[in-house]
mmCIF file of C-alpha atoms and ligand atoms in Angstrom:
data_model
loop_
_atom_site.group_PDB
_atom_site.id
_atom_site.type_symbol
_atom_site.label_atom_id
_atom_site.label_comp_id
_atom_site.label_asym_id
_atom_site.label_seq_id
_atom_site.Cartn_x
_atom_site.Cartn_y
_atom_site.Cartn_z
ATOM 1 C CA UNK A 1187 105.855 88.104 47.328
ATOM 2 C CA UNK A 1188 106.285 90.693 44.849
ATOM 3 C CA UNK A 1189 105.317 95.063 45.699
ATOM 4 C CA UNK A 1190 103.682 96.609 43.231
ATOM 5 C CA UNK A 1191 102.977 93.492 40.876
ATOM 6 C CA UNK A 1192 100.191 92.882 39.023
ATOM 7 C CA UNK A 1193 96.753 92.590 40.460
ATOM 8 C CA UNK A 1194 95.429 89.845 41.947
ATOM 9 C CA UNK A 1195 92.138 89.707 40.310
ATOM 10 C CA UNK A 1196 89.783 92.600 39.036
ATOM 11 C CA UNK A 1197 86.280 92.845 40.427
ATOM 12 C CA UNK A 1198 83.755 94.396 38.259
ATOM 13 C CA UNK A 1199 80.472 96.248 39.323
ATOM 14 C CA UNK A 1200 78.214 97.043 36.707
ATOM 15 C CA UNK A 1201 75.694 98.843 39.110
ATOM 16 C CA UNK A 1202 78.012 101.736 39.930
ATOM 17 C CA UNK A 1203 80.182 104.485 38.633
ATOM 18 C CA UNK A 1204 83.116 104.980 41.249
ATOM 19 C CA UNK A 1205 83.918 101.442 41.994
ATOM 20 C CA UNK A 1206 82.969 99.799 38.704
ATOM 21 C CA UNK A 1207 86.420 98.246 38.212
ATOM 22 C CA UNK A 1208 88.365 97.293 41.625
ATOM 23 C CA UNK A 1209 91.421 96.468 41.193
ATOM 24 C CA UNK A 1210 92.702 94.040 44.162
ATOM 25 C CA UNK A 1211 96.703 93.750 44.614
ATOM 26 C CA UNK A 1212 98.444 91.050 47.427
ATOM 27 C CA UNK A 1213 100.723 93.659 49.015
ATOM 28 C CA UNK A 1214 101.903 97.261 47.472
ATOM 29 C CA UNK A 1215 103.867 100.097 48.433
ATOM 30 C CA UNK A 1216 100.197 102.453 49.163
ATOM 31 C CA UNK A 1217 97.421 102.102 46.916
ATOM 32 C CA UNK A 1218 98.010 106.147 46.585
ATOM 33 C CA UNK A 1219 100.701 104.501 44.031
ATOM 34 C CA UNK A 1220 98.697 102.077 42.335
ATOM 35 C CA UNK A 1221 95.949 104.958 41.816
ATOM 36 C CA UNK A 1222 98.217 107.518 40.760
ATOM 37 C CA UNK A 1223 99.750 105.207 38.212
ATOM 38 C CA UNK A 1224 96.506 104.372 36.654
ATOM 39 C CA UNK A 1225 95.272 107.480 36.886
ATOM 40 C CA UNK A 1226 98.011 109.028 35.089
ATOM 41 C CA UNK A 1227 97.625 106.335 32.125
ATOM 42 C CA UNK A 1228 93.889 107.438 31.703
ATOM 43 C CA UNK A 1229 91.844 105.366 34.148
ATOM 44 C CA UNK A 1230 88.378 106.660 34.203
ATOM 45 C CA UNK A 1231 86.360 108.154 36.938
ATOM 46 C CA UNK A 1232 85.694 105.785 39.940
ATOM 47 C CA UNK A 1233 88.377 103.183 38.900
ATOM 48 C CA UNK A 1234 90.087 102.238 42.483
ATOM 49 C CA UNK A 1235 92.740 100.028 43.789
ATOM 50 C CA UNK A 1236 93.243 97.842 47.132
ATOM 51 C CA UNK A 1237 95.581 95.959 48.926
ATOM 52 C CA UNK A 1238 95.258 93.289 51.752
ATOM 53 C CA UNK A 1239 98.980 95.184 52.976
ATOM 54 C CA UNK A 1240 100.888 98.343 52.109
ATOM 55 C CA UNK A 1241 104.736 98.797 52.733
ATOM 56 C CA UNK A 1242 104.710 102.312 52.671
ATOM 57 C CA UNK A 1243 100.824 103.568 53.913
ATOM 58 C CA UNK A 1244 101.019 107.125 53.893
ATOM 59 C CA UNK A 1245 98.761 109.777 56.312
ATOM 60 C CA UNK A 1246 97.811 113.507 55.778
ATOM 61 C CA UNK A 1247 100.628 115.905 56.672
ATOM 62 C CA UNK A 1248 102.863 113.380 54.891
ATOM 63 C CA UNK A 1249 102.795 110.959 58.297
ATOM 64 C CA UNK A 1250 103.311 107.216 58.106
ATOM 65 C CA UNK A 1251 99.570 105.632 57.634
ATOM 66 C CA UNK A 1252 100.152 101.906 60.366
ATOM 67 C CA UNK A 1253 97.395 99.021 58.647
ATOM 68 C CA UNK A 1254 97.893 95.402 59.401
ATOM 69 C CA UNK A 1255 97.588 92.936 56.431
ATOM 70 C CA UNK A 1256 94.438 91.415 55.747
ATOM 71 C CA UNK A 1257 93.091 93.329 59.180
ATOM 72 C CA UNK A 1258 92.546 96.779 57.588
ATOM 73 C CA UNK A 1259 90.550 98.470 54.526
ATOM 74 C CA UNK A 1260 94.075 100.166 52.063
ATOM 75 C CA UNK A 1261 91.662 101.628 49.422
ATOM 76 C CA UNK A 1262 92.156 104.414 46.966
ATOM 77 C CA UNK A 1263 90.146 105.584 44.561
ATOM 78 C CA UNK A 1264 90.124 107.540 41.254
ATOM 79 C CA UNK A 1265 87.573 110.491 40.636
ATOM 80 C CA UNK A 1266 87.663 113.002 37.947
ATOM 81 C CA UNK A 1267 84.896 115.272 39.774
ATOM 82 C CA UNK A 1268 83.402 118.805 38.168
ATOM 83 C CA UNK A 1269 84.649 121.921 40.369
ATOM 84 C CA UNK A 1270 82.081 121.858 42.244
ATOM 85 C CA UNK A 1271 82.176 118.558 43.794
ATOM 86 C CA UNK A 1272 86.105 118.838 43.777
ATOM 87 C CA UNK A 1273 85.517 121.368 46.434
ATOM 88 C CA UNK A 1274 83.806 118.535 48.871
ATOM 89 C CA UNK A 1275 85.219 115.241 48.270
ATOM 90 C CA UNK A 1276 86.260 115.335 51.933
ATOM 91 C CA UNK A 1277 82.462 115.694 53.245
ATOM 92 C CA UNK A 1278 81.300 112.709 50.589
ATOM 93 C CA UNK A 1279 84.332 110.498 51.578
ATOM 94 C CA UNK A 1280 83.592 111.063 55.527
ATOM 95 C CA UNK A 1281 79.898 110.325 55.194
ATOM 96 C CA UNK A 1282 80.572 107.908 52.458
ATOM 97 C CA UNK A 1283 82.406 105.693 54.884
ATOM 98 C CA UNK A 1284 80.167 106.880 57.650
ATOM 99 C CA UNK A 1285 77.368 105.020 55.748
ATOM 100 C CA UNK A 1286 79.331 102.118 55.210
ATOM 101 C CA UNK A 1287 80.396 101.266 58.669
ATOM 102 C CA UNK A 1288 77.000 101.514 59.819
ATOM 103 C CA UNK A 1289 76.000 99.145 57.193
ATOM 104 C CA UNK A 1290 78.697 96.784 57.894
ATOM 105 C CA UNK A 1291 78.562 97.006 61.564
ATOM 106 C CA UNK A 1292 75.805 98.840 63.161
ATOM 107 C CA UNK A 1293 78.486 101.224 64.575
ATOM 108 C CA UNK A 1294 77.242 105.023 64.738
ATOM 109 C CA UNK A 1295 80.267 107.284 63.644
ATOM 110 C CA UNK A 1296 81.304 110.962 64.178
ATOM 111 C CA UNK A 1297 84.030 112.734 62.426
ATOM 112 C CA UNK A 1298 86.696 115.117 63.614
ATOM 113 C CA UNK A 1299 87.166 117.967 61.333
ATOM 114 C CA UNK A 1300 87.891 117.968 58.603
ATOM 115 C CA UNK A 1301 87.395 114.026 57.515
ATOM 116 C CA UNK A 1302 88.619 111.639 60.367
ATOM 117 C CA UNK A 1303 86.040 109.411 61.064
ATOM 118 C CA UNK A 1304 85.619 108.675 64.673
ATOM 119 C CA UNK A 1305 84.038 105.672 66.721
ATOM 120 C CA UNK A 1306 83.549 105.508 70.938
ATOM 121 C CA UNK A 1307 85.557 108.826 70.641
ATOM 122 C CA UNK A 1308 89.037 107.501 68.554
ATOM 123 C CA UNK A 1309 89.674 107.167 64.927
ATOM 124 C CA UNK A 1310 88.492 104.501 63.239
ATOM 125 C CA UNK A 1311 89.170 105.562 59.525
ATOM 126 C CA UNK A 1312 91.774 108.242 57.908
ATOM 127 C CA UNK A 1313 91.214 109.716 54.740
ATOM 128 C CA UNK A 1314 93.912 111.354 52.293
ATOM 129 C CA UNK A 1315 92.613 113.484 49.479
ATOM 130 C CA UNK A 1316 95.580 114.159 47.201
ATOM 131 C CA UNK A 1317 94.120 116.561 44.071
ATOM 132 C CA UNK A 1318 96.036 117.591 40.610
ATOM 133 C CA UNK A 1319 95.082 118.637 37.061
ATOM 134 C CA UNK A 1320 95.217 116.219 34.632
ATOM 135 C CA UNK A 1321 96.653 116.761 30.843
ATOM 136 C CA UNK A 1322 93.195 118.369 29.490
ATOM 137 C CA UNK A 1323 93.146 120.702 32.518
ATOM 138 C CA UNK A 1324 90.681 118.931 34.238
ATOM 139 C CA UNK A 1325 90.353 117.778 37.965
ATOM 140 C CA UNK A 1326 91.746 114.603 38.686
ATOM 141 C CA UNK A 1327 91.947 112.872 42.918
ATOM 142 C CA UNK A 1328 92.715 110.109 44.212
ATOM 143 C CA UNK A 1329 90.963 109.341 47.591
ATOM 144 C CA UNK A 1330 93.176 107.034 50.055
ATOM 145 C CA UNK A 1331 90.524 105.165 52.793
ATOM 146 C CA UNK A 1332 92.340 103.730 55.459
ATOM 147 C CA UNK A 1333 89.733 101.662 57.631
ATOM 148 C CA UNK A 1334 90.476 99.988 60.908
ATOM 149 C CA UNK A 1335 88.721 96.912 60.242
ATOM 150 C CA UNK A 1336 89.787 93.488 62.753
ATOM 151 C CA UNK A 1337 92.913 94.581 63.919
ATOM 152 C CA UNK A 1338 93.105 95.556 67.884
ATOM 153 C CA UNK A 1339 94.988 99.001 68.015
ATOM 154 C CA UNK A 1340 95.594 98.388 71.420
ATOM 155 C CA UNK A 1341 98.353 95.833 69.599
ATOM 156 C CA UNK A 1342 100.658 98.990 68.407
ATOM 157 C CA UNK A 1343 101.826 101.374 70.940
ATOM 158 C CA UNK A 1344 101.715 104.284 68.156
ATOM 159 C CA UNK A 1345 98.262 104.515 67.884
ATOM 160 C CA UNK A 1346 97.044 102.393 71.202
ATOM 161 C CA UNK A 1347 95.716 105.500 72.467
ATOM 162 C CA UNK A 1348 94.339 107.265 69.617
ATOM 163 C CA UNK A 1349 92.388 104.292 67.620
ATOM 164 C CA UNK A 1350 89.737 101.688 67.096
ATOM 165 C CA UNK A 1351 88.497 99.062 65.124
ATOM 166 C CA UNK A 1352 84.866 97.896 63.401
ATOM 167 C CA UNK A 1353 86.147 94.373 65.682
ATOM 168 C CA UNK A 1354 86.854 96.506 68.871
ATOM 169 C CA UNK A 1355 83.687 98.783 68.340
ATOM 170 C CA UNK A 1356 81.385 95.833 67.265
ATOM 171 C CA UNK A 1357 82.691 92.293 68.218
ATOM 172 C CA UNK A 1358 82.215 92.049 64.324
ATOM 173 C CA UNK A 1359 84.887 90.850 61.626
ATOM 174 C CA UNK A 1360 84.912 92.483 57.924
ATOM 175 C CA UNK A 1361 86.562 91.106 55.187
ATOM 176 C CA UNK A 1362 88.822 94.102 53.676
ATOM 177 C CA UNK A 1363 87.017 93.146 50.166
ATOM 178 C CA UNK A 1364 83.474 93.162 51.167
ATOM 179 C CA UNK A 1365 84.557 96.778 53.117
ATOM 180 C CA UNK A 1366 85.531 98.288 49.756
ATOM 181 C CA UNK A 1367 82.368 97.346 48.141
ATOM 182 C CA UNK A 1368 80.545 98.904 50.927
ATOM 183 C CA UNK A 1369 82.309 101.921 50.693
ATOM 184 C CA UNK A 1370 82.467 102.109 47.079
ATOM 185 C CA UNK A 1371 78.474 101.791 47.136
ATOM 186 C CA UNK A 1372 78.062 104.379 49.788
ATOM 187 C CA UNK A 1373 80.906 106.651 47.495
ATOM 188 C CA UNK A 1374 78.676 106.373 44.540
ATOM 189 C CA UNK A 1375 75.571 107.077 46.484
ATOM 190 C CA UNK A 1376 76.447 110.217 48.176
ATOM 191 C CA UNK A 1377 78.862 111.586 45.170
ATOM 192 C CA UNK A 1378 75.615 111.484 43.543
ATOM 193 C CA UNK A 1379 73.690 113.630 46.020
ATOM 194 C CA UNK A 1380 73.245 117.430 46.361
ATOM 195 C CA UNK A 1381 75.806 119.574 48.535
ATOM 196 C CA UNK A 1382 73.087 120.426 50.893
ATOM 197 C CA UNK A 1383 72.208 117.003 51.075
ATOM 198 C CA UNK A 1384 75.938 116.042 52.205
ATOM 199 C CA UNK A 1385 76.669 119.081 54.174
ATOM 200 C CA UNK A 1386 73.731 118.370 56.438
ATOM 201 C CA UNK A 1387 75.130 114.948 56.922
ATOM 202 C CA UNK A 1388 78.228 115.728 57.682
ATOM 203 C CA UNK A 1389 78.016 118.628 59.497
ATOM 204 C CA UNK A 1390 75.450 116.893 61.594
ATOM 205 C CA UNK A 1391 77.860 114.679 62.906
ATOM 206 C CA UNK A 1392 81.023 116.606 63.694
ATOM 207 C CA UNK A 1393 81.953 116.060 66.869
ATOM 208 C CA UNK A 1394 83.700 119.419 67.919
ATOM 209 C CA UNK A 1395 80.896 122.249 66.596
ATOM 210 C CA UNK A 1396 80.568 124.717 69.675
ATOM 211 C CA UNK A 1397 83.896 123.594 71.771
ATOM 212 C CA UNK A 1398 87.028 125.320 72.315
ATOM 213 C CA UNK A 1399 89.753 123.616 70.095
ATOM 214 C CA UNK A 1400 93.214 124.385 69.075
ATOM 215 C CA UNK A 1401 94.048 123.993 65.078
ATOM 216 C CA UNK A 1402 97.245 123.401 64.127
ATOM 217 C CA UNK A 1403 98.585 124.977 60.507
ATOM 218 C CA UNK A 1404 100.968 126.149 58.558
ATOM 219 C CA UNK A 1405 102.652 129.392 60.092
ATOM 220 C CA UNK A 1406 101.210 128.075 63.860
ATOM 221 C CA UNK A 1407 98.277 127.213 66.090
ATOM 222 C CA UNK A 1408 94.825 129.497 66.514
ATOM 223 C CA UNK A 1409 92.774 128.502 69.308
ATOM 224 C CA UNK A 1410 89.168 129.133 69.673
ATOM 225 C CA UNK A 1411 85.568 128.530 69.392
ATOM 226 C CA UNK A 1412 84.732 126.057 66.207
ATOM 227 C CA UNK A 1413 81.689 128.002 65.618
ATOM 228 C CA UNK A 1414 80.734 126.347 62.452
ATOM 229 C CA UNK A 1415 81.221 125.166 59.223
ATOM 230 C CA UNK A 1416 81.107 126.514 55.726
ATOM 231 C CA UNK A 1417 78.977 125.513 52.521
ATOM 232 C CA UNK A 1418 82.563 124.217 51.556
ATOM 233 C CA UNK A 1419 83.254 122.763 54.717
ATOM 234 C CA UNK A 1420 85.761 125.115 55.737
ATOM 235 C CA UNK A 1421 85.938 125.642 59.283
ATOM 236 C CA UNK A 1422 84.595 128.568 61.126
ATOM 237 C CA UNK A 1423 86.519 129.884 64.249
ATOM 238 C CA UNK A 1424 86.083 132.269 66.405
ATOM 239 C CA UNK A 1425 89.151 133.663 68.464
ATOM 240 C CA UNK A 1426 89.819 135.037 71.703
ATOM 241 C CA UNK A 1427 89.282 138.558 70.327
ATOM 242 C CA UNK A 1428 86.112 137.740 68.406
ATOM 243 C CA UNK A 1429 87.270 137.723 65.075
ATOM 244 C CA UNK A 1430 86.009 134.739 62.596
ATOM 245 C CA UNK A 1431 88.783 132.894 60.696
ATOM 246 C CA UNK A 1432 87.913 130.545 57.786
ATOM 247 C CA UNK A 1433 90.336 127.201 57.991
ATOM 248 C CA UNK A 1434 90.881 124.926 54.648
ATOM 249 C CA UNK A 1435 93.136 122.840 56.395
ATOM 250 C CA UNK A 1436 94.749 122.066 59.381
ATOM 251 C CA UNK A 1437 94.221 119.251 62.812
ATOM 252 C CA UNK A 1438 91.928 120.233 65.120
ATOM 253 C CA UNK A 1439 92.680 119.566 68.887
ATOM 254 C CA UNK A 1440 89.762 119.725 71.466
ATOM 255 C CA UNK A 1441 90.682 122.088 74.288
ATOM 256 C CA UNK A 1442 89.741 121.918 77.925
HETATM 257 C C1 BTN B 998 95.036 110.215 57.536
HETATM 258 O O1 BTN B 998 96.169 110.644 57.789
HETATM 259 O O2 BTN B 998 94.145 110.247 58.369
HETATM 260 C C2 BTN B 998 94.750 109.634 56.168
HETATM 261 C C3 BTN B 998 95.131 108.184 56.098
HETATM 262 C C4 BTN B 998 94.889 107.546 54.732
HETATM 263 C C5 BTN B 998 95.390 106.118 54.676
HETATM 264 C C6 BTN B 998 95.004 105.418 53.405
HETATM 265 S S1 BTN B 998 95.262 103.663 53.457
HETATM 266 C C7 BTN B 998 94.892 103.571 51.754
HETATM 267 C C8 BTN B 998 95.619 104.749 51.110
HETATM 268 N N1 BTN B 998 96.996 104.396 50.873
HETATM 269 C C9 BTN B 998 97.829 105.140 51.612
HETATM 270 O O3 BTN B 998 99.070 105.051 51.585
HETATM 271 N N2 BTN B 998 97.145 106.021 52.338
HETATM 272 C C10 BTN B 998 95.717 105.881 52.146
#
């Protein structure tokens, strides 16, 4: 079995924009690859890439990103978004795939700031935004979706205690094909919709607003009160001493 070969097949899906053209590989290195690759040759907006395995999944904060073969969703996908949107691609992927799984499975996610998605209180479904500018100065992301779909977590001490599964969460199976359709429909939906429309979504459904958490950063950890979030999605804490810090990035921890 060849990494990194040619596709399997192409899927085509002349009812939407992101997730028109899909292209499906056997087994790659991480779709990130694939994406970047075709990205960086001109694919348009909404082109995107899976795998039924990756050799080399990779995880925010450059960790290793564990998928079993044929058991998981390994998509990425290519957008080319205005400023604006640029600035919330995490929100639309989170409730993008919060959509899906619901469709799919009945299963009611949460999400742990600032994109995990969460189901019966572990991760169900990681999501890697990786952003540069392309020749004409322009935005260009690729969005990695790594969803949990049949495989039992409980299977890989790494992440026994920390993950789930649509099968564990539902009793139900999913293809990792008919997943990427559903969350490249639910993609094109809410990348369509208004930033209120998404923040209220997603904020709704963040499962740490009010609690005492620790955030790990750059330069060390701040610990306080998530008080809210921003327009942007940026995360509002509130310290010990009462002042309000404004977090882009980091991993939340709840506290005691
Ligand atoms: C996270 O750390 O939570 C993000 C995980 C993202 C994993 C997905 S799987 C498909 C794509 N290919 C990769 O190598 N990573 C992303």
């Amino acid at each position: 079995m060849r990494t990194n070969g040619s596709p399997l097949f192409e899927r085509y899906d002349a009812a939407t924009d992101i997730g028109r053209r899909l292209y499906v590989h056997d087994r790659v290195t991480s779709t990130m690859d694939m994406a970047w690759a075709l990205a960086e040759a001109g694919a348009p907006h909404g082109d995107a890439v899976m795998a039924f395995a990756q050799t080399a999944g990779r995880g925010r904060f450059g960790r290793a990103w564990l998928s079993e073969p044929g058991g998981s969703l390994m998509l990425s996908v290519i957008l080319r978004p205005s400023l604006d949107i640029a600035s919330r691609l995490s929100m639309i992927g989170a409730v993008a795939v919060r959509r899906a799984v619901a469709d799919l499975a009945g299963i009611s996610c949460t999400f742990k700031w600032p994109n995990d998605v969460f189901a019966g209180g572990r991760k169900l479904c990681g999501i890697l935004i990786d952003g540069r500018v392309d020749t004409g100065g322009g935005a260009v992301v690729v969005m990695g979706i790594g969803l949990n779909l049949n495989m039992r977590p409980a299977d890989y001490p790494e992440i026994a205690a920390i993950a789930t599964s649509v099968l564990v969460e539902s009793g139900r199976r999913a293809a990792p094909e008919e997943a990427a359709v559903a969350v490249l429909r639910a993609l094109d939906a809410v990348h369509a919709e208004t930033g209120a429309e998404v923040l209220g979504e997603w904020r709704g459904a963040l499962h740490m607003l009010g609690k005492r958490v620790s955030v790990s950063r750059r330069g060390g950890a701040l610990d306080g009160i998530a008080e809210d979030v921003a327009a942007d999605g940026a995360l509002l804490l509130r310290d010990d001493v009462g002042a309000l810090h404004r977090l882009e990035s980091g991993e939340v921890t709840l506290r005691a």
